[in-house]
Short mmCIF file of N, CA and C in Angstrom, two decimals:
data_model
loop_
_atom_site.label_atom_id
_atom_site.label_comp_id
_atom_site.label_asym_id
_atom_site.label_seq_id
_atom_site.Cartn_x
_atom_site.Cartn_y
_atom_site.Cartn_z
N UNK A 1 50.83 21.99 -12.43
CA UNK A 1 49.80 22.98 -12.23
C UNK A 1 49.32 22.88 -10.79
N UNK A 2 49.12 24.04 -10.31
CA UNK A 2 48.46 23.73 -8.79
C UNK A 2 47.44 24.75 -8.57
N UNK A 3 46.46 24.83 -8.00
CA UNK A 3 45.13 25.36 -7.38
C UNK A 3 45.21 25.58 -6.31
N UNK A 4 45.29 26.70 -6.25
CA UNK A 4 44.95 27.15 -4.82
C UNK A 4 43.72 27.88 -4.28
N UNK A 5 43.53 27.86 -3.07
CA UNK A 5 41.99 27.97 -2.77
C UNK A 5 42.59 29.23 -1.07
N UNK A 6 41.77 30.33 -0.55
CA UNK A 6 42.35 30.89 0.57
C UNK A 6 40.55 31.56 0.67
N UNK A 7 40.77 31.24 2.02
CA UNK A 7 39.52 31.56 3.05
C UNK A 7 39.86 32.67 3.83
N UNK A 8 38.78 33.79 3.77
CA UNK A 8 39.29 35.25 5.04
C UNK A 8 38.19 35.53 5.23
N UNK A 9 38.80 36.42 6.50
CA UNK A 9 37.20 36.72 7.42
C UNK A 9 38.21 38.35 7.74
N UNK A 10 37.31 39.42 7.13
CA UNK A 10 38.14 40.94 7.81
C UNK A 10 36.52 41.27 7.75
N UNK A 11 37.34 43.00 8.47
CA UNK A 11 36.28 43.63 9.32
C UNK A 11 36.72 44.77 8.72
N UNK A 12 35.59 45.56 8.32
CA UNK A 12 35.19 46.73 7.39
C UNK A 12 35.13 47.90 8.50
N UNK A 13 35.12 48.76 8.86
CA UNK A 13 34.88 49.77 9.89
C UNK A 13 34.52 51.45 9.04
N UNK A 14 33.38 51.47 9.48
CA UNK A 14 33.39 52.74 8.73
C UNK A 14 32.24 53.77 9.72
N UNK A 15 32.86 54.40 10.28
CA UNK A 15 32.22 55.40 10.37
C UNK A 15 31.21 56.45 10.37
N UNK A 16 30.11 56.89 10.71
CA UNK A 16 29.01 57.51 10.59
C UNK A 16 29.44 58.86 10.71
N UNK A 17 29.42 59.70 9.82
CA UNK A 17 29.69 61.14 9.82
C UNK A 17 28.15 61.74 10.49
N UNK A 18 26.85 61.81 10.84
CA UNK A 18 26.52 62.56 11.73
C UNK A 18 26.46 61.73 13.32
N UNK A 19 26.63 61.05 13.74
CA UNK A 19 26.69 60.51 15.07
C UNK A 19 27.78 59.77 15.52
N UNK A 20 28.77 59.46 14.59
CA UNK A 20 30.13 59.36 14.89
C UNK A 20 30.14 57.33 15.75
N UNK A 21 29.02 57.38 15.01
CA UNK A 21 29.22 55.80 15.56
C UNK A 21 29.81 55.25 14.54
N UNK A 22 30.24 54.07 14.91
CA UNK A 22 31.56 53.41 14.32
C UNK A 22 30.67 51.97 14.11
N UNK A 23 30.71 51.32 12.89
CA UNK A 23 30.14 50.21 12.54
C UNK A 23 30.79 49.29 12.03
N UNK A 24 31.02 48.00 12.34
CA UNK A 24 31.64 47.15 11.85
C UNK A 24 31.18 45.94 10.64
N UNK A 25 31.54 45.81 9.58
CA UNK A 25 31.16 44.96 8.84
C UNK A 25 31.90 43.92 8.92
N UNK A 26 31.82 42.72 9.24
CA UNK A 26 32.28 41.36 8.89
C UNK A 26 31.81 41.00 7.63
N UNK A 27 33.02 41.26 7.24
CA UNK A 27 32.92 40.18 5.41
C UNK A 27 33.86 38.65 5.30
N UNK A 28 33.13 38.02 5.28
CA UNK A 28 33.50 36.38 4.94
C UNK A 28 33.49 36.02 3.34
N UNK A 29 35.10 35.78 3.37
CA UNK A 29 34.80 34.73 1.70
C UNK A 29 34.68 33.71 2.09
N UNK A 30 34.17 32.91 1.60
CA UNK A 30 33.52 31.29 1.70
C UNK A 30 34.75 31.12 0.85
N UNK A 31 35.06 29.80 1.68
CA UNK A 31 35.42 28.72 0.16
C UNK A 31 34.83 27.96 -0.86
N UNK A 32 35.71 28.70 -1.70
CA UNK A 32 35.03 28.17 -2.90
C UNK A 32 35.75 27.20 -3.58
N UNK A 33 34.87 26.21 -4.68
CA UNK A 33 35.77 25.24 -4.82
C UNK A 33 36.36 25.69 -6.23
N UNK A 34 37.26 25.62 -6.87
CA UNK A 34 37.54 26.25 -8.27
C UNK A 34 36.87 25.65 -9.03
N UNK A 35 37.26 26.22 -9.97
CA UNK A 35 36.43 26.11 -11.31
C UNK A 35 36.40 24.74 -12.06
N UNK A 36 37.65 24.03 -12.18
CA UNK A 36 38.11 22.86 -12.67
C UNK A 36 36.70 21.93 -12.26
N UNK A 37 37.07 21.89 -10.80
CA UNK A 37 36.35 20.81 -10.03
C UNK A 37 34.64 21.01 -10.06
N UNK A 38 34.14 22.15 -9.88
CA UNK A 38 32.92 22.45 -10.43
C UNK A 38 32.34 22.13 -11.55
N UNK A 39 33.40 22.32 -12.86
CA UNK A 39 32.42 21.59 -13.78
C UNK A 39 32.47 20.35 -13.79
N UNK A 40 33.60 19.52 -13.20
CA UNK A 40 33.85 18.27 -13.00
C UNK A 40 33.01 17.74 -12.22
N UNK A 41 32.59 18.58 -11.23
CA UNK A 41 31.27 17.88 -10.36
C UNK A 41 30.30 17.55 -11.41
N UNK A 42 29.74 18.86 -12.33
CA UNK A 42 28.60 18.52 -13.09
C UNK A 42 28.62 17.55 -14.51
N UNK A 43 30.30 17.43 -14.38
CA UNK A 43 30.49 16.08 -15.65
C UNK A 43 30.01 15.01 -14.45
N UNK A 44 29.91 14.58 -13.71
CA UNK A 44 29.60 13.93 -12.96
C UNK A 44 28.19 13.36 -12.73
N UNK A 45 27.99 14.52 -12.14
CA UNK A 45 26.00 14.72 -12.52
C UNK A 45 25.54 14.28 -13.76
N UNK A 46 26.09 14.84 -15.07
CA UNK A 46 25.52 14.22 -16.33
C UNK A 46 25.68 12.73 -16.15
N UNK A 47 27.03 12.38 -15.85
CA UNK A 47 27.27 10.82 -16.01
C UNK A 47 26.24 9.77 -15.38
N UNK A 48 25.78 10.47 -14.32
CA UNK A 48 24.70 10.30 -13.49
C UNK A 48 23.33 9.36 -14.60
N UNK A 49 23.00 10.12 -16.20
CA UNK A 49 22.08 10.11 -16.60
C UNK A 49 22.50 8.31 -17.54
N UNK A 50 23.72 8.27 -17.86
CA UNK A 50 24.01 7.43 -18.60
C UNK A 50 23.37 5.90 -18.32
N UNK A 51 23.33 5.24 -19.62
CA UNK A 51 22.70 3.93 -19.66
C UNK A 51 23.31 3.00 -19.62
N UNK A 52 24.32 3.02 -20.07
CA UNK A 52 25.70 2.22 -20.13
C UNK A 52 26.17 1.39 -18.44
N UNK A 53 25.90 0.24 -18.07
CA UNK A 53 25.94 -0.47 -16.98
C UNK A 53 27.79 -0.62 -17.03
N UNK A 54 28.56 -0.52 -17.67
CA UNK A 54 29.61 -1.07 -17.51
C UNK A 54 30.68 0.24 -17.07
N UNK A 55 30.16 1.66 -18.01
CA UNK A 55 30.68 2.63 -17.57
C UNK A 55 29.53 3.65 -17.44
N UNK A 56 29.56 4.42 -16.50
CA UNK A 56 28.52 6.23 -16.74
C UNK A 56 29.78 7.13 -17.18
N UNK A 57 29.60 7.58 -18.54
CA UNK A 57 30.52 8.84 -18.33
C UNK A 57 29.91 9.95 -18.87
N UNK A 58 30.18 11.54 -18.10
CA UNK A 58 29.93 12.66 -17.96
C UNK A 58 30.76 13.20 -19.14
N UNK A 59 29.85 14.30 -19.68
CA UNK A 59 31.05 15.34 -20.32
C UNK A 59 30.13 16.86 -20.70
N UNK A 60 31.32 17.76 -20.04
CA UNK A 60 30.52 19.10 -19.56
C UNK A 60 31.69 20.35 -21.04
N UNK A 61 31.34 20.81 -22.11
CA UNK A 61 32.06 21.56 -22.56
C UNK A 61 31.44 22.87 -22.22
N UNK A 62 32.64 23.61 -21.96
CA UNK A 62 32.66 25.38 -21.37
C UNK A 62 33.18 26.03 -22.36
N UNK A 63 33.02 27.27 -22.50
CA UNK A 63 33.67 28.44 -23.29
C UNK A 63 34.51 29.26 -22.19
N UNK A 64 35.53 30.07 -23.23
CA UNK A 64 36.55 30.55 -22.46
C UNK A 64 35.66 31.76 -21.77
N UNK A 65 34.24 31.95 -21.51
CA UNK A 65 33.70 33.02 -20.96
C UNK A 65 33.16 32.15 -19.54
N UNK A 66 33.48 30.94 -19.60
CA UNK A 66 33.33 29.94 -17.90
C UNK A 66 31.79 29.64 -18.03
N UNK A 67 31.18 29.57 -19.30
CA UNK A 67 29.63 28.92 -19.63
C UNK A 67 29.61 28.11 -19.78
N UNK A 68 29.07 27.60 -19.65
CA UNK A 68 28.66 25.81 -20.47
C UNK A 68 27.44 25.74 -21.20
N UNK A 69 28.22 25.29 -22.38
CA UNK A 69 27.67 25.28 -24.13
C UNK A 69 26.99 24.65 -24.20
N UNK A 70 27.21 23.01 -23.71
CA UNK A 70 26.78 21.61 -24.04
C UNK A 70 27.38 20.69 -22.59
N UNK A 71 26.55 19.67 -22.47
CA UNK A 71 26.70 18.53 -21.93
C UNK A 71 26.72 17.27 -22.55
N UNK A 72 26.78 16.27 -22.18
CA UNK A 72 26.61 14.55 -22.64
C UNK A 72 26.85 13.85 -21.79
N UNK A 73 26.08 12.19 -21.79
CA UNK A 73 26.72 11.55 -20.97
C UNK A 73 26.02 10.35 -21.99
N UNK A 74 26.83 8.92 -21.66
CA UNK A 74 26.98 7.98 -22.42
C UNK A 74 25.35 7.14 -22.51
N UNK A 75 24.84 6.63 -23.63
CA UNK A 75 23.93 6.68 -23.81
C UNK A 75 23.48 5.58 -25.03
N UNK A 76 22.81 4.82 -25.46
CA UNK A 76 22.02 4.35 -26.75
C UNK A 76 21.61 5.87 -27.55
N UNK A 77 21.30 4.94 -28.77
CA UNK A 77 20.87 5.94 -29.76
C UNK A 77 19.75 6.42 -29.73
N UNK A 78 19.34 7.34 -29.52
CA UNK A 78 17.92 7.73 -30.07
C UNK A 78 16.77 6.74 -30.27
N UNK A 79 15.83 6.18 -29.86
CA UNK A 79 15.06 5.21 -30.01
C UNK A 79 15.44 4.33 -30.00
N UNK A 80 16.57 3.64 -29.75
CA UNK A 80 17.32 2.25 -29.64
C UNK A 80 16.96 1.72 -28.20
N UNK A 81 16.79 0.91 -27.73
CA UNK A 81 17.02 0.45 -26.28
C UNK A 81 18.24 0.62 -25.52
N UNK A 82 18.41 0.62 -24.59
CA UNK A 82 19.14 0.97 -23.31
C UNK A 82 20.27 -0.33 -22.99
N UNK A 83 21.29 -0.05 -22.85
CA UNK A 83 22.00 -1.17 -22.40
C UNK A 83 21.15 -1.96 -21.01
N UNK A 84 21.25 -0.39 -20.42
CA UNK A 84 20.42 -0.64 -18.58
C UNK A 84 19.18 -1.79 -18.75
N UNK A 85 18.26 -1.63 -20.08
CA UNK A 85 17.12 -2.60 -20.10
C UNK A 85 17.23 -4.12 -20.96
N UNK A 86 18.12 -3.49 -22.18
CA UNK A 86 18.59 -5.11 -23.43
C UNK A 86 19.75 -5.49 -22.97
N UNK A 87 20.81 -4.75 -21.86
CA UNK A 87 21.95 -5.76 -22.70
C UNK A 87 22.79 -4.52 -23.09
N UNK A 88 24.55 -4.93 -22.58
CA UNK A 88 25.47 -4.38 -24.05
C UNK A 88 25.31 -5.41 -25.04
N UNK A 89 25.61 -4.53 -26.15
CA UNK A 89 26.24 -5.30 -27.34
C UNK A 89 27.95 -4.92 -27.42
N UNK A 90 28.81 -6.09 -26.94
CA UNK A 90 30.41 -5.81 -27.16
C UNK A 90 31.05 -6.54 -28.22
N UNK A 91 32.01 -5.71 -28.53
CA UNK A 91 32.58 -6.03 -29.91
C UNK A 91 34.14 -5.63 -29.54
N UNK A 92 35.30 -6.47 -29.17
CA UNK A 92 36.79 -5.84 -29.25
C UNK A 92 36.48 -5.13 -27.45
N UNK A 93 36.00 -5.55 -26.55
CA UNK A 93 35.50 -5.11 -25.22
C UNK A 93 35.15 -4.09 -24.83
N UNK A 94 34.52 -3.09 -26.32
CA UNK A 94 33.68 -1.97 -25.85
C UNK A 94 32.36 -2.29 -25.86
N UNK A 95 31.37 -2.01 -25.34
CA UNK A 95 29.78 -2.00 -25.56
C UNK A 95 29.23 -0.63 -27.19
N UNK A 96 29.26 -1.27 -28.13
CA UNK A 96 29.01 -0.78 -29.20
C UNK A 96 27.31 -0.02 -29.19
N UNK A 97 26.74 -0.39 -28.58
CA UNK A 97 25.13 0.46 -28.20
C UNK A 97 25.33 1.60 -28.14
N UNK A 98 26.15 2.13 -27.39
CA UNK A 98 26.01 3.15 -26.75
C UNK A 98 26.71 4.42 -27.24
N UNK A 99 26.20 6.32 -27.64
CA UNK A 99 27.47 6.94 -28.06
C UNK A 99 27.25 7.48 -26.96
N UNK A 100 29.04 7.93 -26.68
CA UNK A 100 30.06 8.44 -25.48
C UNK A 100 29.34 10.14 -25.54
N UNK A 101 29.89 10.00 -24.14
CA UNK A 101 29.23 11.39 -24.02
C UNK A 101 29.96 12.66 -24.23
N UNK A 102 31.10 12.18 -25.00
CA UNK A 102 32.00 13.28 -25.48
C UNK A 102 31.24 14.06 -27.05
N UNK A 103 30.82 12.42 -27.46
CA UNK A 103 29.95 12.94 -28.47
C UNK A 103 28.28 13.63 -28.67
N UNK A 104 27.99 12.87 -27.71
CA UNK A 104 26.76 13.58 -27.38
C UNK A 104 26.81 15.19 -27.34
N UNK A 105 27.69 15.30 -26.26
CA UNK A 105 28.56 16.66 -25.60
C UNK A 105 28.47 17.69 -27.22
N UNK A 106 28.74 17.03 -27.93
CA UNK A 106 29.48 18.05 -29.35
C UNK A 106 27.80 17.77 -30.41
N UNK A 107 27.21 16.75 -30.40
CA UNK A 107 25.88 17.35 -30.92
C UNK A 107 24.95 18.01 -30.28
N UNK A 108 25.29 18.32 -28.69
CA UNK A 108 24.24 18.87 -28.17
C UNK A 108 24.88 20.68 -28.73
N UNK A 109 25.89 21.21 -28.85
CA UNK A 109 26.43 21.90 -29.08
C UNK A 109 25.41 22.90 -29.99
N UNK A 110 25.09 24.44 -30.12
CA UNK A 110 24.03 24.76 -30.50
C UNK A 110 25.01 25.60 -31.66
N UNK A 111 26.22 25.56 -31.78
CA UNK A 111 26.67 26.50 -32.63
C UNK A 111 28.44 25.64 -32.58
N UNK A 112 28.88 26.42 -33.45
CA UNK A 112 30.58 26.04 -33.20
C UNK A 112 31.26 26.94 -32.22
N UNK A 113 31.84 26.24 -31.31
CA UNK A 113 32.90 27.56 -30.79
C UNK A 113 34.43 27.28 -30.86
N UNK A 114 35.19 27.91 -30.93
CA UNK A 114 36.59 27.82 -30.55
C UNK A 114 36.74 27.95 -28.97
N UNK A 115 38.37 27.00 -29.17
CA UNK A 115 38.65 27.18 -27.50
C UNK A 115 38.20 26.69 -26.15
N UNK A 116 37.59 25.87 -26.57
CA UNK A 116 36.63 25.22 -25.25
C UNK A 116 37.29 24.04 -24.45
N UNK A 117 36.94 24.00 -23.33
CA UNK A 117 37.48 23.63 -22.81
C UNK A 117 36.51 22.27 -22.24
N UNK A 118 36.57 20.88 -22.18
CA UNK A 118 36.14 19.35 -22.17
C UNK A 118 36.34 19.34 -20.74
N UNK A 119 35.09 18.88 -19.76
CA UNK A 119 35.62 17.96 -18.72
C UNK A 119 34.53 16.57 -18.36
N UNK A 120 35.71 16.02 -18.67
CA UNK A 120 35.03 14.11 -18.72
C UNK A 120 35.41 14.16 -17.48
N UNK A 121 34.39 12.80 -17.24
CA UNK A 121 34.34 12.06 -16.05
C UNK A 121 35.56 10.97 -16.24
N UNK A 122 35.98 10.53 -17.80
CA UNK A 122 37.16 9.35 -17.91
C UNK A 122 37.32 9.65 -19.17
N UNK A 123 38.53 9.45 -18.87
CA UNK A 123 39.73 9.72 -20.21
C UNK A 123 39.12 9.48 -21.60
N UNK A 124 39.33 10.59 -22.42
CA UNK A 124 38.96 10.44 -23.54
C UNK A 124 39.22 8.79 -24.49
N UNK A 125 38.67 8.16 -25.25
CA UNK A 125 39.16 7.29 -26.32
C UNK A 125 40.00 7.70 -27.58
N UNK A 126 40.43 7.52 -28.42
CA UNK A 126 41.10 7.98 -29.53
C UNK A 126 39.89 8.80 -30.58
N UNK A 127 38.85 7.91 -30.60
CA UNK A 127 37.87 8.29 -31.78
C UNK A 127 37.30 9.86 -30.88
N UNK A 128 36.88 10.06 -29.52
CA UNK A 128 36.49 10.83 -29.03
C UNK A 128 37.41 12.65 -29.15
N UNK A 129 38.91 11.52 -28.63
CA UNK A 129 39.74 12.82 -28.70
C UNK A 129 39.81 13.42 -29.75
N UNK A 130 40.13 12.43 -31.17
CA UNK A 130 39.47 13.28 -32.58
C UNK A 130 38.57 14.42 -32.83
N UNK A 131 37.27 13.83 -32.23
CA UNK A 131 36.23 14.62 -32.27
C UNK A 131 36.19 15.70 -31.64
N UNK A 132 36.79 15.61 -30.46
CA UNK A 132 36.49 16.73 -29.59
C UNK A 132 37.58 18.04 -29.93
N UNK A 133 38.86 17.53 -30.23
CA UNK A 133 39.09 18.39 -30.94
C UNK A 133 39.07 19.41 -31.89
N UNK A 134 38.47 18.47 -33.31
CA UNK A 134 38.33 18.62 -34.40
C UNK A 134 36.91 19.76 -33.86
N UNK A 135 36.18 19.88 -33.25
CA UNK A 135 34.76 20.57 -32.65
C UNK A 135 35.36 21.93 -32.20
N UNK A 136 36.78 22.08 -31.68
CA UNK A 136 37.05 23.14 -31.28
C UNK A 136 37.58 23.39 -29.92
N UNK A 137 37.64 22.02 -28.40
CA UNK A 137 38.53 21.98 -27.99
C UNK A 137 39.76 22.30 -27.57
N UNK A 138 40.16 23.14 -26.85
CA UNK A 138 41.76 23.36 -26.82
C UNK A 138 41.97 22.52 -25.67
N UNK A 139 41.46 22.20 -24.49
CA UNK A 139 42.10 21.98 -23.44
C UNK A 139 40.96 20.50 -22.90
N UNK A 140 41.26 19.55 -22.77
CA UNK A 140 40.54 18.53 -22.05
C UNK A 140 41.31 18.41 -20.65
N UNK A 141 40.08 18.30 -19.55
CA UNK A 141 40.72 17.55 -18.37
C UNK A 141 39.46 16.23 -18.30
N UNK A 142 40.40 15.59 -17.30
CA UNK A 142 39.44 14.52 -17.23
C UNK A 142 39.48 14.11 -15.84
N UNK A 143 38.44 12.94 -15.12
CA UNK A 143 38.82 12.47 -13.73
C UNK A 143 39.27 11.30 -13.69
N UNK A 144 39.26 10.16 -14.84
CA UNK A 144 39.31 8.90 -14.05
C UNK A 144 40.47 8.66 -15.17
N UNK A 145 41.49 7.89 -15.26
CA UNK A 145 42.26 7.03 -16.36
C UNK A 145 41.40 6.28 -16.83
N UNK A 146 41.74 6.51 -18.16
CA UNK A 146 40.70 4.86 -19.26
C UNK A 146 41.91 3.58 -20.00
N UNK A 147 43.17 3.97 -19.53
CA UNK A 147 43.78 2.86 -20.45
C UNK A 147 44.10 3.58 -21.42
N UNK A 148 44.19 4.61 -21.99
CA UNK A 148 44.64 4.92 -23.08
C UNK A 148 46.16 5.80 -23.87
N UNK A 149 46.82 5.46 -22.56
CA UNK A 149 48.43 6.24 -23.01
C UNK A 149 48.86 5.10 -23.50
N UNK A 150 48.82 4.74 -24.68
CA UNK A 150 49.37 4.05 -26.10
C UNK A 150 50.00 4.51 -26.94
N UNK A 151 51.32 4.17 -27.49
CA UNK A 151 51.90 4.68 -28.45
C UNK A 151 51.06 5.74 -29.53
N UNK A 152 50.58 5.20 -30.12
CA UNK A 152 50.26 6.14 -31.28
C UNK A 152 48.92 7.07 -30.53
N UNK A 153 48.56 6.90 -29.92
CA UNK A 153 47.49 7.91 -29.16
C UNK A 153 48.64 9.22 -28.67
N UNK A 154 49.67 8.81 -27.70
CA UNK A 154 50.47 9.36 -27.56
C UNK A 154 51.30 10.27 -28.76
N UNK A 155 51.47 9.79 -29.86
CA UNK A 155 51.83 10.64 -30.97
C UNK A 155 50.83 11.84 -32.10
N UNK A 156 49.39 11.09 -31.86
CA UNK A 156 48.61 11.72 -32.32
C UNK A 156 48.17 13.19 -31.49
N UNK A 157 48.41 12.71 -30.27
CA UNK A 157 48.12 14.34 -29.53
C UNK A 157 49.24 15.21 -28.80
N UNK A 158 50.30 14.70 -30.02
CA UNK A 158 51.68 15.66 -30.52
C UNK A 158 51.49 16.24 -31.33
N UNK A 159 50.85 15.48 -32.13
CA UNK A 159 50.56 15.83 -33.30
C UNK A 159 49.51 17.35 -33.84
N UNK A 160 48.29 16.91 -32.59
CA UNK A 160 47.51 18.01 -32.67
C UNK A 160 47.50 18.87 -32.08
N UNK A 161 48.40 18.75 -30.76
CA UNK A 161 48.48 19.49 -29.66
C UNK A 161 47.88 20.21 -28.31
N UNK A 162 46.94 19.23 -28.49
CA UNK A 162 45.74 19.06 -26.96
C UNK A 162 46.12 18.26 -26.39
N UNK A 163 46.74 18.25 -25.16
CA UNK A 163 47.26 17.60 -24.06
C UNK A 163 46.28 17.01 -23.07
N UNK A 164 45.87 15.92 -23.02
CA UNK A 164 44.92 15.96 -22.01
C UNK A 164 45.10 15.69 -20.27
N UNK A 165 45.13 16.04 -19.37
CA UNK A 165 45.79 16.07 -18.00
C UNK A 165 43.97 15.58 -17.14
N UNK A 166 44.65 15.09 -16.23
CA UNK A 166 43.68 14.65 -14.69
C UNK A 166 43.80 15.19 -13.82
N UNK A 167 42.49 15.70 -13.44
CA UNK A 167 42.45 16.33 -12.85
C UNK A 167 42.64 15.63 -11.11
N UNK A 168 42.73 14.59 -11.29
CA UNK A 168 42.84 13.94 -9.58
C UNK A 168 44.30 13.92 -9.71
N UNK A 169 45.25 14.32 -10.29
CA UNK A 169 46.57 14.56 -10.49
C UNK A 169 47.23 15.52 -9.34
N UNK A 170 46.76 16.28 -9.30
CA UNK A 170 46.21 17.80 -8.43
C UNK A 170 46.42 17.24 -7.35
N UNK A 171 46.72 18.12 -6.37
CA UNK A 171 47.06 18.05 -4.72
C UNK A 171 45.69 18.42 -3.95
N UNK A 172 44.35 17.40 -3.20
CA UNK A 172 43.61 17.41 -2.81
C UNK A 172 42.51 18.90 -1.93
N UNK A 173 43.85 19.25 -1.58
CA UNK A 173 43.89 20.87 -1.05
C UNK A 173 44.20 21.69 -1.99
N UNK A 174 44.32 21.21 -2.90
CA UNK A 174 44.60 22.51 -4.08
C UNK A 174 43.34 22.63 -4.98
N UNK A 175 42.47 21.78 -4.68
CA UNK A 175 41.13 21.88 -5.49
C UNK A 175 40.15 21.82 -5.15
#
């Protein structure tokens, strides 16, 4: 997949039908950054909010109309304390305190939608990619690798058929 991005600067000329003066408009497109990377900035920003000292992760879900539905970012429960203030609690070398902000992402969610499109700050987990699917999902990108191209992870999203791709994969100028 590649992104491309093109910057122009033209000149409009139009004419005055009673005085015959001739006016020039300079129109500038700005560059803009695409779309990918934009919401990826603001998975970013959410991640920003997270409590979790070991990881911050962002997660921004959009509809195929380029809105954004819901956010999350990694977090303690609801009235629980904060990793940032108690402490993880780890179990198998995740910090168990805390839910991911993929999930957050899908209860902040105000309705169901189809088709949406996930952008994490780091690679989904297995339990996450479940979810995010199962919510309605078609397309995850993500920014960072988490460790998780494992056999059966690898078969399970054959299985379901959400591919998930990185977005730092991408050619620097293409995004």
């Amino acid at each position: 997949m590649r992104i491309s991005q093109r910057s122009y600067i033209f000149v409009m000329t139009t004419i005055h039908p009673q005085n015959q003066s001739i006016r020039k408009k300079y129109m500038v497109q700005q560059k803009r950054i695409h779309r990918h990377k934009y919401f990826m900035e603001i998975a970013k920003l959410a991640a920003q909010r997270g409590t979790c000292p070991r990881a911050q992760v962002g997660c921004v879900l959009v509809g195929l109309d380029n809105r954004i539905k819901a956010t999350g970012y990694n977090s303690s429960h609801p009235g629980s304390p904060h990793c940032s203030t108690s402490g993880c609690i780890i179990i198998n070398d995740h910090c168990i305190r805390t839910i991911h902000a993929e999930v957050a992402a899908v209860l902040n969610l105000e309705m169901r939608y189809d088709n949406l499109i996930a952008y994490i700050t780091h690679q989904a987990c297995i339990d996450c990619y479940k979810i995010l699917t199962a919510a309605g999902v078609q397309q995850i990108v993500f920014w960072e690798r988490y460790g998780n191209d494992f056999g059966e992870f690898n078969n399970l999203r054959k299985e379901i058929g959400v591919n998930p791709w990185c977005l730092q994969d991408l050619h620097d100028e293409a995004i």
